[in-house]
JSON list of C-alpha atoms in Angstrom, two decimals:
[
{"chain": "C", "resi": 1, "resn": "UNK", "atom": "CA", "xyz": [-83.13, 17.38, 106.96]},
{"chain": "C", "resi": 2, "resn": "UNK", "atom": "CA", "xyz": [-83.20, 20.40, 105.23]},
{"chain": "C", "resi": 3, "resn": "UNK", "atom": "CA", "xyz": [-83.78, 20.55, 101.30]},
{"chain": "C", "resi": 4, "resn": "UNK", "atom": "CA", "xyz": [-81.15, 21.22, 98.95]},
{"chain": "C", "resi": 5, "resn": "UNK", "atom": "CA", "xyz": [-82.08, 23.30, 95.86]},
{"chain": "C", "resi": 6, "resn": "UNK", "atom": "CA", "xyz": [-80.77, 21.73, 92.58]},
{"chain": "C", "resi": 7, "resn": "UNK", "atom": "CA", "xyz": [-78.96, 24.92, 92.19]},
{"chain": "C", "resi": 8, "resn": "UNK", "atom": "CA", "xyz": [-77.10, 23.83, 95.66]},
{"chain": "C", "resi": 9, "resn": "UNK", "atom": "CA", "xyz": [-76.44, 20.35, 94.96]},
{"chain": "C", "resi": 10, "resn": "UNK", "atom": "CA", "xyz": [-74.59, 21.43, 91.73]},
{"chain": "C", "resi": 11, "resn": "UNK", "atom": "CA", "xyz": [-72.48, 23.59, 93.78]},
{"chain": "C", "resi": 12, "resn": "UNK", "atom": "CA", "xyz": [-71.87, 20.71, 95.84]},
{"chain": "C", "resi": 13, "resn": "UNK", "atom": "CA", "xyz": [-71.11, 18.10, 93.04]},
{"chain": "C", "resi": 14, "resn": "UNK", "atom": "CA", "xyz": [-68.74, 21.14, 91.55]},
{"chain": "C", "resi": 15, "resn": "UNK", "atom": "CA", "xyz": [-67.05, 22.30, 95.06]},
{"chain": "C", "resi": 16, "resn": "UNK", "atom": "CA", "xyz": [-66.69, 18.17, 96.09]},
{"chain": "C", "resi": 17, "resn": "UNK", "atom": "CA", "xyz": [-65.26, 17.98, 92.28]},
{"chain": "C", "resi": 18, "resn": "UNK", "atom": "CA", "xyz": [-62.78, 20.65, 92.61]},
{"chain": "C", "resi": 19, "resn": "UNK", "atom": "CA", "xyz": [-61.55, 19.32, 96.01]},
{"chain": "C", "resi": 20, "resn": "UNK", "atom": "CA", "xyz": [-60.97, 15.60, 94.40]},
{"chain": "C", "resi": 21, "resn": "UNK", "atom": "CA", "xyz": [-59.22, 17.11, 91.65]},
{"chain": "C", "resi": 22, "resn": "UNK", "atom": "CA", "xyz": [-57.58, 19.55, 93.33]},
{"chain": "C", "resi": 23, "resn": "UNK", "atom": "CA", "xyz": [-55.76, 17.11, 95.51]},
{"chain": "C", "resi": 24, "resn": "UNK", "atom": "CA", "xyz": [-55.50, 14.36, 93.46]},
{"chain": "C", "resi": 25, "resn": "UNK", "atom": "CA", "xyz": [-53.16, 17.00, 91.04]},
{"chain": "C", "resi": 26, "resn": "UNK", "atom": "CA", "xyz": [-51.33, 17.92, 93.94]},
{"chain": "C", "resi": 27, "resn": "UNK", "atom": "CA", "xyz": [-50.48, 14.42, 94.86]},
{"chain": "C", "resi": 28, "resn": "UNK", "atom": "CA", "xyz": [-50.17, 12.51, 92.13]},
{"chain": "C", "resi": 29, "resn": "UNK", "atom": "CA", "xyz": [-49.55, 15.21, 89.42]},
{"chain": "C", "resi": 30, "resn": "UNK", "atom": "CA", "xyz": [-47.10, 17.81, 91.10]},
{"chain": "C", "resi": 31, "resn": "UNK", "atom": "CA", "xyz": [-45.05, 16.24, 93.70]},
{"chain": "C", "resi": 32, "resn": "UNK", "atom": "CA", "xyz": [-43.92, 13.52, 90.75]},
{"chain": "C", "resi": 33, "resn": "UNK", "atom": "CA", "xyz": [-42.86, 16.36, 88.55]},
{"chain": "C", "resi": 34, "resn": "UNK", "atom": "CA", "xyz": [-41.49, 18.95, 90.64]},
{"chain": "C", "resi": 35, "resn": "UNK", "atom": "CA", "xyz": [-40.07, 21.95, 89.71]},
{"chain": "C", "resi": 36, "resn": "UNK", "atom": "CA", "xyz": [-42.55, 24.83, 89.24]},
{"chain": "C", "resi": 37, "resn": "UNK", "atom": "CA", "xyz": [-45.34, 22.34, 90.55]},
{"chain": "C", "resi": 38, "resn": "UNK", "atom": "CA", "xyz": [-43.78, 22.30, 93.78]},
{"chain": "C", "resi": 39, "resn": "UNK", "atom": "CA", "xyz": [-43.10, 25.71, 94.22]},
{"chain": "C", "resi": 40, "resn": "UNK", "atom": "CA", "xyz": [-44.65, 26.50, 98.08]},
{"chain": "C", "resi": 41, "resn": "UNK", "atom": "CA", "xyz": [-46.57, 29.19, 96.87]},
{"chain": "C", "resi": 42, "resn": "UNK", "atom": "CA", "xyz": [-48.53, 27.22, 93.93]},
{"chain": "C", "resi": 43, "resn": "UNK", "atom": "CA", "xyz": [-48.63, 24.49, 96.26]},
{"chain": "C", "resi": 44, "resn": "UNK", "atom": "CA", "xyz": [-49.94, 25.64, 99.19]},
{"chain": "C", "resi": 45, "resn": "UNK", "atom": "CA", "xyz": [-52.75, 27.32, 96.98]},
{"chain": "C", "resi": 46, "resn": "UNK", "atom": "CA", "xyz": [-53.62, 23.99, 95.53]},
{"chain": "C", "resi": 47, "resn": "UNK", "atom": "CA", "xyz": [-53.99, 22.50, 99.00]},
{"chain": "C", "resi": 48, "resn": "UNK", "atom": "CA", "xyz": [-56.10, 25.70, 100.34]},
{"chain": "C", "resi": 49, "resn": "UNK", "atom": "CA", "xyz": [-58.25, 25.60, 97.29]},
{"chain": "C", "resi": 50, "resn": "UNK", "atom": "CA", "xyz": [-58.98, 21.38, 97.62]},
{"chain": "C", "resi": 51, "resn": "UNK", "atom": "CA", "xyz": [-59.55, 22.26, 101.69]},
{"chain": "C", "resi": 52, "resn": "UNK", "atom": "CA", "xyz": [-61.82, 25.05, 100.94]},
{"chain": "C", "resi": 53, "resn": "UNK", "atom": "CA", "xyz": [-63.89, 23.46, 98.02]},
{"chain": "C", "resi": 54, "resn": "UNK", "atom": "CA", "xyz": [-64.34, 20.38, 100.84]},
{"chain": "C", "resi": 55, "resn": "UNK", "atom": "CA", "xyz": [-65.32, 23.58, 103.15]},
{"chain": "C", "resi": 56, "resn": "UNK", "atom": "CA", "xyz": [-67.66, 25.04, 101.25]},
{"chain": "C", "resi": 57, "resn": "UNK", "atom": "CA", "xyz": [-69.72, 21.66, 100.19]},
{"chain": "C", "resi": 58, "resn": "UNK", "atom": "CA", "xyz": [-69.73, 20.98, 103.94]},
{"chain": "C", "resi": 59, "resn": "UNK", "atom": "CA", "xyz": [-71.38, 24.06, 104.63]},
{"chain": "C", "resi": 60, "resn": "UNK", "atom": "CA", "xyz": [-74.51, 23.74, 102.21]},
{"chain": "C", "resi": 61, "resn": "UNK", "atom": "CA", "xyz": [-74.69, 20.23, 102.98]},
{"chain": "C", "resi": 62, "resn": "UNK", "atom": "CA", "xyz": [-75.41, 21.00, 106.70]},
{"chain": "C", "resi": 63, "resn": "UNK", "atom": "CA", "xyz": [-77.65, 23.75, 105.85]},
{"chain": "C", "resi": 64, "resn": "UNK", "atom": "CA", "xyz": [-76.26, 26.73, 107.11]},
{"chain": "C", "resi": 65, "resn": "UNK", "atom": "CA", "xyz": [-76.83, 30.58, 105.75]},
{"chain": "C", "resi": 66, "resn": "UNK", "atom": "CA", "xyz": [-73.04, 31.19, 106.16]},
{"chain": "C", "resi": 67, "resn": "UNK", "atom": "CA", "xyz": [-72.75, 28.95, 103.14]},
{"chain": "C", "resi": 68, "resn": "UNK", "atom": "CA", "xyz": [-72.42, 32.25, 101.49]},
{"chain": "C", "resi": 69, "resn": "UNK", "atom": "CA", "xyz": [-69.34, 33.12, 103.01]},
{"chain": "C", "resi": 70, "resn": "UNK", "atom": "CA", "xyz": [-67.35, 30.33, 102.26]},
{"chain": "C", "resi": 71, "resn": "UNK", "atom": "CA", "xyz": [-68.87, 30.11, 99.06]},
{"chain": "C", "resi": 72, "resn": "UNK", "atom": "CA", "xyz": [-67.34, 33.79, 98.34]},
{"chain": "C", "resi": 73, "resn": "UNK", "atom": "CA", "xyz": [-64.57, 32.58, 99.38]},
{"chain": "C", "resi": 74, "resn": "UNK", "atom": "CA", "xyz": [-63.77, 29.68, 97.71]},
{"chain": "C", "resi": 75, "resn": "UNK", "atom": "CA", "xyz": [-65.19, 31.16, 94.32]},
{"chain": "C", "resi": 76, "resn": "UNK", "atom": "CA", "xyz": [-61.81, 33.60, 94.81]},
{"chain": "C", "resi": 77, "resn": "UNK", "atom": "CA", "xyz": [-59.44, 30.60, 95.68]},
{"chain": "C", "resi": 78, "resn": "UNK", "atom": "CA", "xyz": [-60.29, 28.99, 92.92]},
{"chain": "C", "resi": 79, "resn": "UNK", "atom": "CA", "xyz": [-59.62, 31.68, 90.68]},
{"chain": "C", "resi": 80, "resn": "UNK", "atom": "CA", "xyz": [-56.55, 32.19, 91.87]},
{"chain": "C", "resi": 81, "resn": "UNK", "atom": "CA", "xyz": [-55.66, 28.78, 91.98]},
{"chain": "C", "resi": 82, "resn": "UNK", "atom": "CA", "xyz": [-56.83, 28.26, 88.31]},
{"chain": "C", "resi": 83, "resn": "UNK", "atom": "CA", "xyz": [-54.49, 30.83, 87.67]},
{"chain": "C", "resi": 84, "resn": "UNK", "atom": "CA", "xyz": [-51.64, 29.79, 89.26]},
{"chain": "C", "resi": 85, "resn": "UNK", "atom": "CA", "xyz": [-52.15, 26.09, 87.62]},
{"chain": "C", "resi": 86, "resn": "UNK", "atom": "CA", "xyz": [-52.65, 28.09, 84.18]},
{"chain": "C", "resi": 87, "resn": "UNK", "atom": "CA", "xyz": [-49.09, 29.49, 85.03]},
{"chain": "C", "resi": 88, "resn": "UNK", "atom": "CA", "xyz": [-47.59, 26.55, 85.63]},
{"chain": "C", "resi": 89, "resn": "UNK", "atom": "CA", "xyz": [-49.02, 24.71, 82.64]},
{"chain": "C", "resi": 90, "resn": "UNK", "atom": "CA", "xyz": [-49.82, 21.08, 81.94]},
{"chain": "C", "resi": 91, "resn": "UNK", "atom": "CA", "xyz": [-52.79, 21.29, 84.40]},
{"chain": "C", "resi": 92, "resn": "UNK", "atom": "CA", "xyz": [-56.14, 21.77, 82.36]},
{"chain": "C", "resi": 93, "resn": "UNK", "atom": "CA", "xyz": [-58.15, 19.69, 84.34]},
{"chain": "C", "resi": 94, "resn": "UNK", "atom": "CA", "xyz": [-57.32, 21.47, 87.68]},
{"chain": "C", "resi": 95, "resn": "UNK", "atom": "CA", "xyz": [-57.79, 25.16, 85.77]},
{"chain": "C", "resi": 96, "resn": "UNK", "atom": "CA", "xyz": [-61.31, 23.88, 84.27]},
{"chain": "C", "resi": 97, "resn": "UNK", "atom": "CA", "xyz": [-62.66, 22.44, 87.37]},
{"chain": "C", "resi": 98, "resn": "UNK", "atom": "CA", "xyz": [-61.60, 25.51, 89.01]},
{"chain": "C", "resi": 99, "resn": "UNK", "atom": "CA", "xyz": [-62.93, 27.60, 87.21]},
{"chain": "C", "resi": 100, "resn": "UNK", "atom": "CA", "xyz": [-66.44, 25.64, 87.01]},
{"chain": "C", "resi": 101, "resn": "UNK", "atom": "CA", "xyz": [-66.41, 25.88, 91.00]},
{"chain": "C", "resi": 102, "resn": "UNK", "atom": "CA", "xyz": [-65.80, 29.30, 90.88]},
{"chain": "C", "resi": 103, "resn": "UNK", "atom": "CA", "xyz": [-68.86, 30.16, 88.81]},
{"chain": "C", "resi": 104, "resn": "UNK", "atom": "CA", "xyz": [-71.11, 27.82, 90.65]},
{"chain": "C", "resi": 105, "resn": "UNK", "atom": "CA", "xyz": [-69.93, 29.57, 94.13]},
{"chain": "C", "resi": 106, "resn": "UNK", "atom": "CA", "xyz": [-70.26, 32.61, 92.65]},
{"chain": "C", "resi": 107, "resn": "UNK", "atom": "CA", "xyz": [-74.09, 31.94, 91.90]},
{"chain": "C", "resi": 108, "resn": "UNK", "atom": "CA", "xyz": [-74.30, 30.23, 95.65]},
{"chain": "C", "resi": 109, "resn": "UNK", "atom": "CA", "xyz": [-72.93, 33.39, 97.14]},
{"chain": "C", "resi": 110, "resn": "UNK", "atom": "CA", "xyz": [-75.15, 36.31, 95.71]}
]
């Protein structure tokens, strides 16, 4: 097995955070409440952000190099998705662990 850097297994905590939270919102948060937290586009970013935080974690956790890719790319999903939840309102967690992914892929990514 390859090693994981402690710099890479907070990513992972962070990315496999984001995912839980980002679905659990979704799921239990928005669909119960409807209206703007339904809307497709702020949903289907909610979903695409949980499914490429659960991406991205999969990718250092088998060790490869094109960690960095998804890593870019889910740092940009979750900015847009903290935005959108920011938007909407009523969603701090989702925007804060969001945004902590974000930085930590960021990092991962350079």
């Amino acid at each position: 097995m390859h090693q994981i850097s402690s710099e890479m297994q907070s990513c992972i905590d962070e990315c496999l955070r984001c995912y839980q939270t980002c679905l659990g919102m979704a799921s239990n948060h928005c669909l119960p409440a409807g209206g703007k937290h339904v809307e497709p586009e702020h949903f289907r970013l909610m979903m695409a952000c949980a499914e490429i935080c659960r991406t991205s974690a999969h990718f250092m956790l088998i060790g490869t190099a094109e960690h960095r890719h998804t890593c870019r790319a889910c740092a940009e999903v979750c900015e847009a998705c903290a935005r959108s939840c920011e938007q909407v309102g009523d969603m701090d967690d989702c925007v804060t662990r969001c945004r902590r992914c974000a930085e930590s892929c960021r990092k991962m990514a350079a």
